[in-house]
Amino acid sequence: MTELAQSPLHERHLSEGATMAEFAGWSMPLEYTGVLAEHAAVREAVGVFDVSHLGKASVTGPGAAGLVDASLTNSLARIGPGRAQYTLCCEDGTGGVVDDLIVYLRDDDDVFAVPNAANTAEVVRRLAAAAPPGVDVRDRHGDFALVAVQGPRSDVVLEAVGLPSALGYLEFADVDWRGLPLTVCRTGYTGERGVELVTRWADAAAVWDAVLPAVRAEGGLPCGLGARDTLRTEMGYALHGHELSTEISPVEAGLRWAVGWSKPAFWGRDVLLAQRETGVSRQAWGLRSEDRGIPRPGMEVLDAEGRVVGVVTSGTFSPTLRQGIALALLDSGVSEGDRVRLDVRGRLSIAEVVRPPFVERSPR
């Protein structure tokens, strides 16, 4: 059996009594005090997450930004140095999503990328294969750690530990923090105001040990991947392997906004342009339960006549709404406001087709 990779904060999680679980080959905290409490802390105060399992990659050298722009879907022309961007790595022949990731544009010769844990090596391989001479594409997964501070009190926490809090959405800053190099980026996966801190692997414990007491001082908690999942589902955020895969395109997934349609080149361009022009047979939607049913991934979605019209890609109990919610891939004939049915443990549960997010985003 393959040994699970460990975050540089692994011992910190054990000392906090975290329940650990396997995620994409990593041993990561699922919860500390419980998903409901941690979810509420992020929505109402602040939470801190270790997300060091996420990938890290660097693309450097003359033409680095040009390589990224000609390969991934979004357009770097929309942003400038010091900004980050959500983008997609797609299959050239099918338009399916190999991975979704955040890229940090430092300048034309320096791009830092944060892919998903399981897909880092493949994204790096594809970029390296396409790289012109002089551009170095490197897997930096074990060189850096990631700590996310999320919630309406996140600015107070940042100020308490001497980190910048006034960044605009998807803006980042490279800072010297207590003699340590650190990147602070105004982004996250919860829908709340907050940042992700990119630190050297060896410095992660120092960052965590400073941030966690400041989080607790504001009524917050350390949070695991269980709460991260309920928070992102409430916002309708896609998770690769669920809402995104090599079998699901950005057009089907409702991510047209993450595609630079006017760019002359990116992987999957021709297929995605054709899908945008002719339409697709299925589309991502949200489902909100009208009874006590809790949708789960893989459940078939039925129409009023009992015909299968889609499948649940993510489903959970919403701690904020106190009801079941889901993300689903549904036939193009299904529309907002329709009622559909789910087979929940042998009982038909009714849900309304809605447009995510299920809860209001925090002000950006």
mmCIF file of C-alpha atoms in Angstrom:
data_model
loop_
_atom_site.group_PDB
_atom_site.id
_atom_site.type_symbol
_atom_site.label_atom_id
_atom_site.label_comp_id
_atom_site.label_asym_id
_atom_site.label_seq_id
_atom_site.Cartn_x
_atom_site.Cartn_y
_atom_site.Cartn_z
ATOM 1 C CA MET A 1 0.000 0.000 0.000
ATOM 2 C CA THR A 2 1.358 3.427 -0.985
ATOM 3 C CA GLU A 3 2.189 5.622 1.977
ATOM 4 C CA LEU A 4 0.180 8.840 2.115
ATOM 5 C CA ALA A 5 1.986 12.130 1.688
ATOM 6 C CA GLN A 6 1.920 14.448 4.685
ATOM 7 C CA SER A 7 1.600 18.196 4.970
ATOM 8 C CA PRO A 8 4.361 20.040 6.864
ATOM 9 C CA LEU A 9 1.607 20.739 9.416
ATOM 10 C CA HIS A 10 0.700 17.095 9.954
ATOM 11 C CA GLU A 11 1.865 17.006 13.574
ATOM 12 C CA ARG A 12 0.015 20.254 14.285
ATOM 13 C CA HIS A 13 -3.210 18.638 13.110
ATOM 14 C CA LEU A 14 -2.685 15.569 15.265
ATOM 15 C CA SER A 15 -2.013 17.733 18.313
ATOM 16 C CA GLU A 16 -5.318 19.542 17.667
ATOM 17 C CA GLY A 17 -7.154 16.202 17.639
ATOM 18 C CA ALA A 18 -8.028 16.365 13.967
ATOM 19 C CA THR A 19 -9.714 13.439 12.261
ATOM 20 C CA MET A 20 -7.403 12.660 9.353
ATOM 21 C CA ALA A 21 -8.500 11.255 6.014
ATOM 22 C CA GLU A 22 -6.973 10.326 2.668
ATOM 23 C CA PHE A 23 -7.394 12.939 -0.045
ATOM 24 C CA ALA A 24 -5.686 12.618 -3.444
ATOM 25 C CA GLY A 25 -2.871 10.606 -1.900
ATOM 26 C CA TRP A 26 -2.432 12.919 1.081
ATOM 27 C CA SER A 27 -3.286 12.540 4.768
ATOM 28 C CA MET A 28 -5.259 15.721 5.494
ATOM 29 C CA PRO A 29 -7.537 16.931 8.319
ATOM 30 C CA LEU A 30 -11.189 16.136 7.617
ATOM 31 C CA GLU A 31 -12.443 17.901 10.727
ATOM 32 C CA TYR A 32 -11.333 19.097 14.156
ATOM 33 C CA THR A 33 -14.425 19.991 16.204
ATOM 34 C CA GLY A 34 -16.974 19.000 13.554
ATOM 35 C CA VAL A 35 -18.012 20.079 10.073
ATOM 36 C CA LEU A 36 -21.059 22.076 11.216
ATOM 37 C CA ALA A 37 -19.096 24.132 13.754
ATOM 38 C CA GLU A 38 -16.224 24.745 11.356
ATOM 39 C CA HIS A 39 -18.571 25.703 8.526
ATOM 40 C CA ALA A 40 -20.363 28.181 10.804
ATOM 41 C CA ALA A 41 -17.054 29.647 11.966
ATOM 42 C CA VAL A 42 -16.094 30.520 8.381
ATOM 43 C CA ARG A 43 -19.504 31.976 7.522
ATOM 44 C CA GLU A 44 -19.806 33.978 10.761
ATOM 45 C CA ALA A 45 -16.249 34.712 11.930
ATOM 46 C CA VAL A 46 -13.091 33.131 10.499
ATOM 47 C CA GLY A 47 -11.432 29.788 9.893
ATOM 48 C CA VAL A 48 -7.964 28.604 8.942
ATOM 49 C CA PHE A 49 -7.343 25.673 6.591
ATOM 50 C CA ASP A 50 -4.221 23.747 5.697
ATOM 51 C CA VAL A 51 -4.469 23.184 1.938
ATOM 52 C CA SER A 52 -0.853 22.227 1.360
ATOM 53 C CA HIS A 53 -2.002 19.181 -0.593
ATOM 54 C CA LEU A 54 -2.820 21.512 -3.488
ATOM 55 C CA GLY A 55 -0.214 21.470 -6.216
ATOM 56 C CA LYS A 56 2.345 24.166 -6.933
ATOM 57 C CA ALA A 57 4.241 24.706 -10.159
ATOM 58 C CA SER A 58 6.474 27.403 -11.605
ATOM 59 C CA VAL A 59 6.799 28.532 -15.206
ATOM 60 C CA THR A 60 9.803 30.812 -15.643
ATOM 61 C CA GLY A 61 12.005 32.239 -18.346
ATOM 62 C CA PRO A 62 11.479 34.430 -21.420
ATOM 63 C CA GLY A 63 8.000 33.719 -22.784
ATOM 64 C CA ALA A 64 6.668 32.000 -19.633
ATOM 65 C CA ALA A 65 3.430 33.978 -19.610
ATOM 66 C CA GLY A 66 3.043 33.452 -23.349
ATOM 67 C CA LEU A 67 3.253 29.682 -22.891
ATOM 68 C CA VAL A 68 0.607 29.716 -20.157
ATOM 69 C CA ASP A 69 -1.660 31.993 -22.184
ATOM 70 C CA ALA A 70 -1.389 29.845 -25.327
ATOM 71 C CA SER A 71 -2.118 26.668 -23.350
ATOM 72 C CA LEU A 72 -4.750 27.403 -20.682
ATOM 73 C CA THR A 73 -8.237 28.755 -21.335
ATOM 74 C CA ASN A 74 -8.369 32.128 -19.624
ATOM 75 C CA SER A 75 -6.664 35.207 -21.020
ATOM 76 C CA LEU A 76 -3.736 36.713 -19.135
ATOM 77 C CA ALA A 77 -4.435 39.930 -21.062
ATOM 78 C CA ARG A 78 -7.357 40.405 -18.655
ATOM 79 C CA ILE A 79 -4.967 40.827 -15.719
ATOM 80 C CA GLY A 80 -1.568 42.359 -15.024
ATOM 81 C CA PRO A 81 1.420 41.579 -12.804
ATOM 82 C CA GLY A 82 0.449 41.092 -9.182
ATOM 83 C CA ARG A 83 -2.863 39.498 -10.085
ATOM 84 C CA ALA A 84 -4.106 35.916 -10.019
ATOM 85 C CA GLN A 85 -6.597 34.217 -12.337
ATOM 86 C CA TYR A 86 -8.803 31.129 -12.414
ATOM 87 C CA THR A 87 -8.196 29.109 -15.559
ATOM 88 C CA LEU A 88 -8.530 25.623 -17.047
ATOM 89 C CA CYS A 89 -6.246 23.081 -18.656
ATOM 90 C CA CYS A 90 -8.287 21.296 -21.330
ATOM 91 C CA GLU A 91 -7.850 18.327 -23.645
ATOM 92 C CA ASP A 92 -7.023 19.672 -27.070
ATOM 93 C CA GLY A 93 -9.142 17.157 -28.983
ATOM 94 C CA THR A 94 -12.228 16.936 -26.757
ATOM 95 C CA GLY A 95 -12.370 20.124 -24.695
ATOM 96 C CA GLY A 96 -12.634 18.086 -21.492
ATOM 97 C CA VAL A 97 -11.036 19.551 -18.372
ATOM 98 C CA VAL A 98 -7.712 18.022 -17.296
ATOM 99 C CA ASP A 99 -7.630 20.401 -14.333
ATOM 100 C CA ASP A 100 -8.730 23.781 -13.048
ATOM 101 C CA LEU A 101 -6.143 25.958 -11.381
ATOM 102 C CA ILE A 102 -5.150 29.405 -10.156
ATOM 103 C CA VAL A 103 -2.215 31.142 -11.846
ATOM 104 C CA TYR A 104 -0.253 34.005 -10.289
ATOM 105 C CA LEU A 105 1.235 36.409 -12.848
ATOM 106 C CA ARG A 106 4.387 38.012 -11.449
ATOM 107 C CA ASP A 107 5.608 39.236 -14.837
ATOM 108 C CA ASP A 108 6.010 37.993 -18.394
ATOM 109 C CA ASP A 109 8.827 35.703 -17.289
ATOM 110 C CA ASP A 110 7.397 34.346 -14.045
ATOM 111 C CA VAL A 111 4.088 32.542 -13.508
ATOM 112 C CA PHE A 112 3.222 30.482 -10.425
ATOM 113 C CA ALA A 113 0.406 27.934 -10.668
ATOM 114 C CA VAL A 114 -1.728 26.108 -8.105
ATOM 115 C CA PRO A 115 -3.332 23.013 -9.663
ATOM 116 C CA ASN A 116 -5.275 20.306 -7.849
ATOM 117 C CA ALA A 117 -3.288 17.748 -5.875
ATOM 118 C CA ALA A 118 -3.946 14.743 -8.106
ATOM 119 C CA ASN A 119 -3.388 16.593 -11.373
ATOM 120 C CA THR A 120 -0.205 18.576 -10.735
ATOM 121 C CA ALA A 121 2.166 16.168 -12.467
ATOM 122 C CA GLU A 122 -0.043 15.986 -15.572
ATOM 123 C CA VAL A 123 -0.430 19.771 -15.854
ATOM 124 C CA VAL A 124 3.334 20.186 -15.467
ATOM 125 C CA ARG A 125 3.981 17.467 -18.051
ATOM 126 C CA ARG A 126 1.721 19.109 -20.629
ATOM 127 C CA LEU A 127 3.151 22.595 -20.110
ATOM 128 C CA ALA A 128 6.721 21.279 -20.182
ATOM 129 C CA ALA A 129 6.054 19.419 -23.440
ATOM 130 C CA ALA A 130 4.777 22.645 -25.026
ATOM 131 C CA ALA A 131 7.466 24.925 -23.572
ATOM 132 C CA PRO A 132 9.824 26.698 -25.985
ATOM 133 C CA PRO A 133 13.588 26.694 -25.316
ATOM 134 C CA GLY A 134 14.439 28.839 -22.306
ATOM 135 C CA VAL A 135 11.138 28.322 -20.467
ATOM 136 C CA ASP A 136 11.421 26.111 -17.409
ATOM 137 C CA VAL A 137 8.308 24.320 -16.115
ATOM 138 C CA ARG A 138 8.832 22.778 -12.701
ATOM 139 C CA ASP A 139 6.738 20.812 -10.206
ATOM 140 C CA ARG A 140 7.131 22.647 -6.874
ATOM 141 C CA HIS A 141 4.603 20.548 -4.938
ATOM 142 C CA GLY A 142 6.966 19.814 -2.055
ATOM 143 C CA ASP A 143 8.627 23.234 -1.983
ATOM 144 C CA PHE A 144 5.664 25.294 -0.806
ATOM 145 C CA ALA A 145 2.771 24.995 1.645
ATOM 146 C CA LEU A 146 -0.625 26.705 1.491
ATOM 147 C CA VAL A 147 -2.644 28.076 4.412
ATOM 148 C CA ALA A 148 -6.089 29.628 3.777
ATOM 149 C CA VAL A 149 -7.641 32.201 6.126
ATOM 150 C CA GLN A 150 -11.331 32.619 5.291
ATOM 151 C CA GLY A 151 -14.282 34.474 6.794
ATOM 152 C CA PRO A 152 -15.652 37.957 7.558
ATOM 153 C CA ARG A 153 -13.069 38.437 10.360
ATOM 154 C CA SER A 154 -10.133 37.393 8.181
ATOM 155 C CA ASP A 155 -8.872 40.966 7.757
ATOM 156 C CA VAL A 156 -8.619 41.361 11.530
ATOM 157 C CA VAL A 157 -6.588 38.152 11.742
ATOM 158 C CA LEU A 158 -4.212 39.299 9.004
ATOM 159 C CA GLU A 159 -3.680 42.653 10.654
ATOM 160 C CA ALA A 160 -3.053 40.979 14.023
ATOM 161 C CA VAL A 161 -0.155 38.965 12.591
ATOM 162 C CA GLY A 162 1.240 41.763 10.408
ATOM 163 C CA LEU A 163 0.053 40.653 6.974
ATOM 164 C CA PRO A 164 -1.606 42.887 4.337
ATOM 165 C CA SER A 165 -5.408 42.870 4.399
ATOM 166 C CA ALA A 166 -6.318 45.546 1.834
ATOM 167 C CA LEU A 167 -5.677 43.540 -1.327
ATOM 168 C CA GLY A 168 -8.287 43.558 -4.076
ATOM 169 C CA TYR A 169 -9.968 40.361 -5.220
ATOM 170 C CA LEU A 170 -7.433 38.036 -6.915
ATOM 171 C CA GLU A 171 -4.618 40.467 -6.134
ATOM 172 C CA PHE A 172 -1.486 39.128 -4.486
ATOM 173 C CA ALA A 173 1.586 40.528 -2.776
ATOM 174 C CA ASP A 174 5.006 39.015 -2.138
ATOM 175 C CA VAL A 175 6.028 40.151 1.348
ATOM 176 C CA ASP A 176 8.782 39.731 3.889
ATOM 177 C CA TRP A 177 7.009 38.490 7.009
ATOM 178 C CA ARG A 178 9.120 38.207 10.129
ATOM 179 C CA GLY A 179 12.129 37.561 7.922
ATOM 180 C CA LEU A 180 10.327 34.893 5.875
ATOM 181 C CA PRO A 181 9.223 35.211 2.205
ATOM 182 C CA LEU A 182 5.449 34.860 1.876
ATOM 183 C CA THR A 183 2.846 35.393 -0.833
ATOM 184 C CA VAL A 184 -0.573 36.679 0.224
ATOM 185 C CA CYS A 185 -3.383 36.282 -2.336
ATOM 186 C CA ARG A 186 -6.966 37.490 -1.939
ATOM 187 C CA THR A 187 -8.719 34.347 -3.017
ATOM 188 C CA GLY A 188 -10.223 31.187 -1.576
ATOM 189 C CA TYR A 189 -12.751 28.400 -2.018
ATOM 190 C CA THR A 190 -15.462 29.357 0.463
ATOM 191 C CA GLY A 191 -17.245 32.417 -0.934
ATOM 192 C CA GLU A 192 -16.077 34.441 2.057
ATOM 193 C CA ARG A 193 -13.517 37.218 2.216
ATOM 194 C CA GLY A 194 -10.078 35.826 2.853
ATOM 195 C CA VAL A 195 -6.646 34.975 1.571
ATOM 196 C CA GLU A 196 -4.419 32.063 0.730
ATOM 197 C CA LEU A 197 -0.876 32.220 2.056
ATOM 198 C CA VAL A 198 1.879 30.581 0.013
ATOM 199 C CA THR A 199 4.887 29.860 2.203
ATOM 200 C CA ARG A 200 8.014 27.794 1.922
ATOM 201 C CA TRP A 201 7.477 24.226 3.133
ATOM 202 C CA ALA A 202 9.890 24.691 6.051
ATOM 203 C CA ASP A 203 8.154 27.912 7.138
ATOM 204 C CA ALA A 204 4.606 26.545 7.239
ATOM 205 C CA ALA A 205 4.638 25.769 10.976
ATOM 206 C CA ALA A 206 5.698 29.320 11.847
ATOM 207 C CA VAL A 207 2.828 30.736 9.770
ATOM 208 C CA TRP A 208 0.270 28.320 11.250
ATOM 209 C CA ASP A 209 1.459 28.964 14.827
ATOM 210 C CA ALA A 210 0.991 32.709 14.344
ATOM 211 C CA VAL A 211 -2.329 32.584 12.495
ATOM 212 C CA LEU A 212 -4.217 29.994 14.569
ATOM 213 C CA PRO A 213 -4.196 31.960 17.884
ATOM 214 C CA ALA A 214 -5.297 35.102 16.007
ATOM 215 C CA VAL A 215 -8.138 33.103 14.421
ATOM 216 C CA ARG A 216 -9.237 31.809 17.817
ATOM 217 C CA ALA A 217 -9.097 35.334 19.263
ATOM 218 C CA GLU A 218 -11.786 36.303 16.717
ATOM 219 C CA GLY A 219 -14.043 33.366 17.593
ATOM 220 C CA GLY A 220 -12.754 31.218 14.744
ATOM 221 C CA LEU A 221 -11.557 27.641 14.385
ATOM 222 C CA PRO A 222 -9.093 25.468 12.517
ATOM 223 C CA CYS A 223 -11.104 23.863 9.719
ATOM 224 C CA GLY A 224 -10.803 20.626 7.768
ATOM 225 C CA LEU A 225 -11.636 19.534 4.265
ATOM 226 C CA GLY A 226 -15.150 18.509 5.330
ATOM 227 C CA ALA A 227 -16.159 22.125 5.942
ATOM 228 C CA ARG A 228 -14.226 23.230 2.875
ATOM 229 C CA ASP A 229 -16.460 20.946 0.812
ATOM 230 C CA THR A 230 -19.774 22.123 2.298
ATOM 231 C CA LEU A 231 -18.685 25.755 1.951
ATOM 232 C CA ARG A 232 -17.678 25.404 -1.710
ATOM 233 C CA THR A 233 -20.855 23.447 -2.560
ATOM 234 C CA GLU A 234 -23.025 26.231 -1.109
ATOM 235 C CA MET A 235 -21.221 28.610 -3.470
ATOM 236 C CA GLY A 236 -21.597 26.308 -6.470
ATOM 237 C CA TYR A 237 -17.831 26.081 -6.924
ATOM 238 C CA ALA A 238 -16.680 23.210 -9.124
ATOM 239 C CA LEU A 239 -14.479 20.406 -7.820
ATOM 240 C CA HIS A 240 -12.375 18.480 -10.307
ATOM 241 C CA GLY A 241 -13.470 14.867 -10.445
ATOM 242 C CA HIS A 242 -17.049 15.942 -9.736
ATOM 243 C CA GLU A 243 -18.200 19.007 -11.713
ATOM 244 C CA LEU A 244 -15.113 18.940 -13.932
ATOM 245 C CA SER A 245 -13.314 16.067 -15.649
ATOM 246 C CA THR A 246 -11.865 15.080 -18.992
ATOM 247 C CA GLU A 247 -15.460 14.059 -19.854
ATOM 248 C CA ILE A 248 -16.954 17.473 -18.930
ATOM 249 C CA SER A 249 -16.092 20.670 -20.812
ATOM 250 C CA PRO A 250 -16.067 24.252 -19.477
ATOM 251 C CA VAL A 251 -19.151 25.008 -21.595
ATOM 252 C CA GLU A 252 -21.077 22.135 -19.989
ATOM 253 C CA ALA A 253 -19.781 23.086 -16.545
ATOM 254 C CA GLY A 254 -20.981 26.683 -16.800
ATOM 255 C CA LEU A 255 -17.449 28.109 -16.873
ATOM 256 C CA ARG A 256 -17.576 30.084 -20.119
ATOM 257 C CA TRP A 257 -16.396 33.124 -18.151
ATOM 258 C CA ALA A 258 -13.047 31.354 -17.576
ATOM 259 C CA VAL A 259 -12.353 31.087 -21.313
ATOM 260 C CA GLY A 260 -10.602 33.776 -23.363
ATOM 261 C CA TRP A 261 -12.765 33.284 -26.433
ATOM 262 C CA SER A 262 -10.946 35.885 -28.538
ATOM 263 C CA LYS A 263 -7.498 34.353 -27.956
ATOM 264 C CA PRO A 264 -5.934 32.828 -31.074
ATOM 265 C CA ALA A 265 -4.834 29.673 -29.254
ATOM 266 C CA PHE A 266 -5.432 27.549 -26.180
ATOM 267 C CA TRP A 267 -5.863 23.819 -25.682
ATOM 268 C CA GLY A 268 -9.355 22.717 -26.717
ATOM 269 C CA ARG A 269 -10.162 26.001 -28.465
ATOM 270 C CA ASP A 270 -11.756 24.575 -31.629
ATOM 271 C CA VAL A 271 -13.981 22.131 -29.739
ATOM 272 C CA LEU A 272 -15.097 24.718 -27.195
ATOM 273 C CA LEU A 273 -15.851 27.323 -29.863
ATOM 274 C CA ALA A 274 -18.023 24.744 -31.642
ATOM 275 C CA GLN A 275 -19.848 23.922 -28.390
ATOM 276 C CA ARG A 276 -20.479 27.600 -27.730
ATOM 277 C CA GLU A 277 -21.858 28.015 -31.246
ATOM 278 C CA THR A 278 -24.066 24.910 -31.489
ATOM 279 C CA GLY A 279 -24.879 24.344 -27.816
ATOM 280 C CA VAL A 280 -24.399 21.294 -25.615
ATOM 281 C CA SER A 281 -26.707 18.467 -24.604
ATOM 282 C CA ARG A 282 -26.149 18.920 -20.864
ATOM 283 C CA GLN A 283 -25.508 21.788 -18.494
ATOM 284 C CA ALA A 284 -24.487 22.329 -14.872
ATOM 285 C CA TRP A 285 -27.234 23.384 -12.439
ATOM 286 C CA GLY A 286 -27.935 23.471 -8.741
ATOM 287 C CA LEU A 287 -30.606 21.441 -6.935
ATOM 288 C CA ARG A 288 -32.286 22.524 -3.701
ATOM 289 C CA SER A 289 -34.196 19.851 -1.794
ATOM 290 C CA GLU A 290 -37.826 20.600 -0.978
ATOM 291 C CA ASP A 291 -38.019 17.845 1.634
ATOM 292 C CA ARG A 292 -35.607 16.136 3.995
ATOM 293 C CA GLY A 293 -33.704 14.303 1.271
ATOM 294 C CA ILE A 294 -29.922 14.806 1.096
ATOM 295 C CA PRO A 295 -28.531 14.435 -2.439
ATOM 296 C CA ARG A 296 -25.281 12.512 -2.877
ATOM 297 C CA PRO A 297 -22.839 12.279 -5.802
ATOM 298 C CA GLY A 298 -23.811 9.735 -8.447
ATOM 299 C CA MET A 299 -27.562 9.857 -7.806
ATOM 300 C CA GLU A 300 -29.682 9.852 -10.961
ATOM 301 C CA VAL A 301 -31.933 12.860 -11.496
ATOM 302 C CA LEU A 302 -35.434 12.046 -12.809
ATOM 303 C CA ASP A 303 -38.127 14.207 -14.346
ATOM 304 C CA ALA A 304 -41.842 14.044 -13.417
ATOM 305 C CA GLU A 305 -42.352 11.058 -15.740
ATOM 306 C CA GLY A 306 -39.486 9.134 -14.182
ATOM 307 C CA ARG A 307 -37.060 9.604 -17.066
ATOM 308 C CA VAL A 308 -33.384 10.054 -16.214
ATOM 309 C CA VAL A 309 -32.395 13.637 -17.074
ATOM 310 C CA GLY A 310 -29.049 13.925 -15.326
ATOM 311 C CA VAL A 311 -26.779 13.003 -12.462
ATOM 312 C CA VAL A 312 -25.738 14.600 -9.174
ATOM 313 C CA THR A 313 -22.046 15.572 -9.249
ATOM 314 C CA SER A 314 -21.850 16.905 -5.658
ATOM 315 C CA GLY A 315 -24.460 16.724 -2.924
ATOM 316 C CA THR A 316 -24.535 17.541 0.767
ATOM 317 C CA PHE A 317 -26.506 18.965 3.667
ATOM 318 C CA SER A 318 -26.180 22.764 3.653
ATOM 319 C CA PRO A 319 -25.340 23.904 7.201
ATOM 320 C CA THR A 320 -26.390 27.457 6.303
ATOM 321 C CA LEU A 321 -29.763 26.620 4.715
ATOM 322 C CA ARG A 322 -30.406 23.514 6.831
ATOM 323 C CA GLN A 323 -31.504 21.538 3.778
ATOM 324 C CA GLY A 324 -30.063 19.315 1.077
ATOM 325 C CA ILE A 325 -28.318 20.922 -1.887
ATOM 326 C CA ALA A 326 -26.546 19.539 -4.923
ATOM 327 C CA LEU A 327 -24.669 20.382 -8.070
ATOM 328 C CA ALA A 328 -25.810 18.346 -11.056
ATOM 329 C CA LEU A 329 -25.236 17.854 -14.763
ATOM 330 C CA LEU A 330 -28.675 17.966 -16.400
ATOM 331 C CA ASP A 331 -30.067 17.548 -19.915
ATOM 332 C CA SER A 332 -30.376 20.787 -21.847
ATOM 333 C CA GLY A 333 -34.184 20.572 -21.742
ATOM 334 C CA VAL A 334 -34.197 21.081 -17.973
ATOM 335 C CA SER A 335 -34.670 24.686 -16.879
ATOM 336 C CA GLU A 336 -34.411 26.829 -13.770
ATOM 337 C CA GLY A 337 -37.476 26.382 -11.575
ATOM 338 C CA ASP A 338 -38.225 22.824 -12.756
ATOM 339 C CA ARG A 339 -38.943 20.168 -10.130
ATOM 340 C CA VAL A 340 -36.957 16.956 -10.383
ATOM 341 C CA ARG A 341 -36.759 13.773 -8.351
ATOM 342 C CA LEU A 342 -33.908 11.897 -6.694
ATOM 343 C CA ASP A 343 -33.872 8.343 -5.430
ATOM 344 C CA VAL A 344 -32.672 8.826 -1.840
ATOM 345 C CA ARG A 345 -32.362 5.376 -0.232
ATOM 346 C CA GLY A 346 -35.373 4.056 -2.078
ATOM 347 C CA ARG A 347 -37.546 7.126 -1.518
ATOM 348 C CA LEU A 348 -38.213 9.775 -4.152
ATOM 349 C CA SER A 349 -37.085 13.191 -2.976
ATOM 350 C CA ILE A 350 -38.203 16.400 -4.709
ATOM 351 C CA ALA A 351 -35.734 19.153 -5.576
ATOM 352 C CA GLU A 352 -35.956 22.462 -7.416
ATOM 353 C CA VAL A 353 -33.529 23.312 -10.205
ATOM 354 C CA VAL A 354 -31.769 26.538 -9.228
ATOM 355 C CA ARG A 355 -28.837 28.643 -10.314
ATOM 356 C CA PRO A 356 -25.970 28.630 -7.764
ATOM 357 C CA PRO A 357 -24.768 30.067 -5.476
ATOM 358 C CA PHE A 358 -27.166 28.768 -2.849
ATOM 359 C CA VAL A 359 -26.099 31.451 -0.363
ATOM 360 C CA GLU A 360 -24.958 35.024 -0.906
ATOM 361 C CA ARG A 361 -21.294 35.654 -1.591
ATOM 362 C CA SER A 362 -19.426 37.975 0.730
ATOM 363 C CA PRO A 363 -18.557 41.402 -0.722
ATOM 364 C CA ARG A 364 -15.373 41.182 -2.772
#
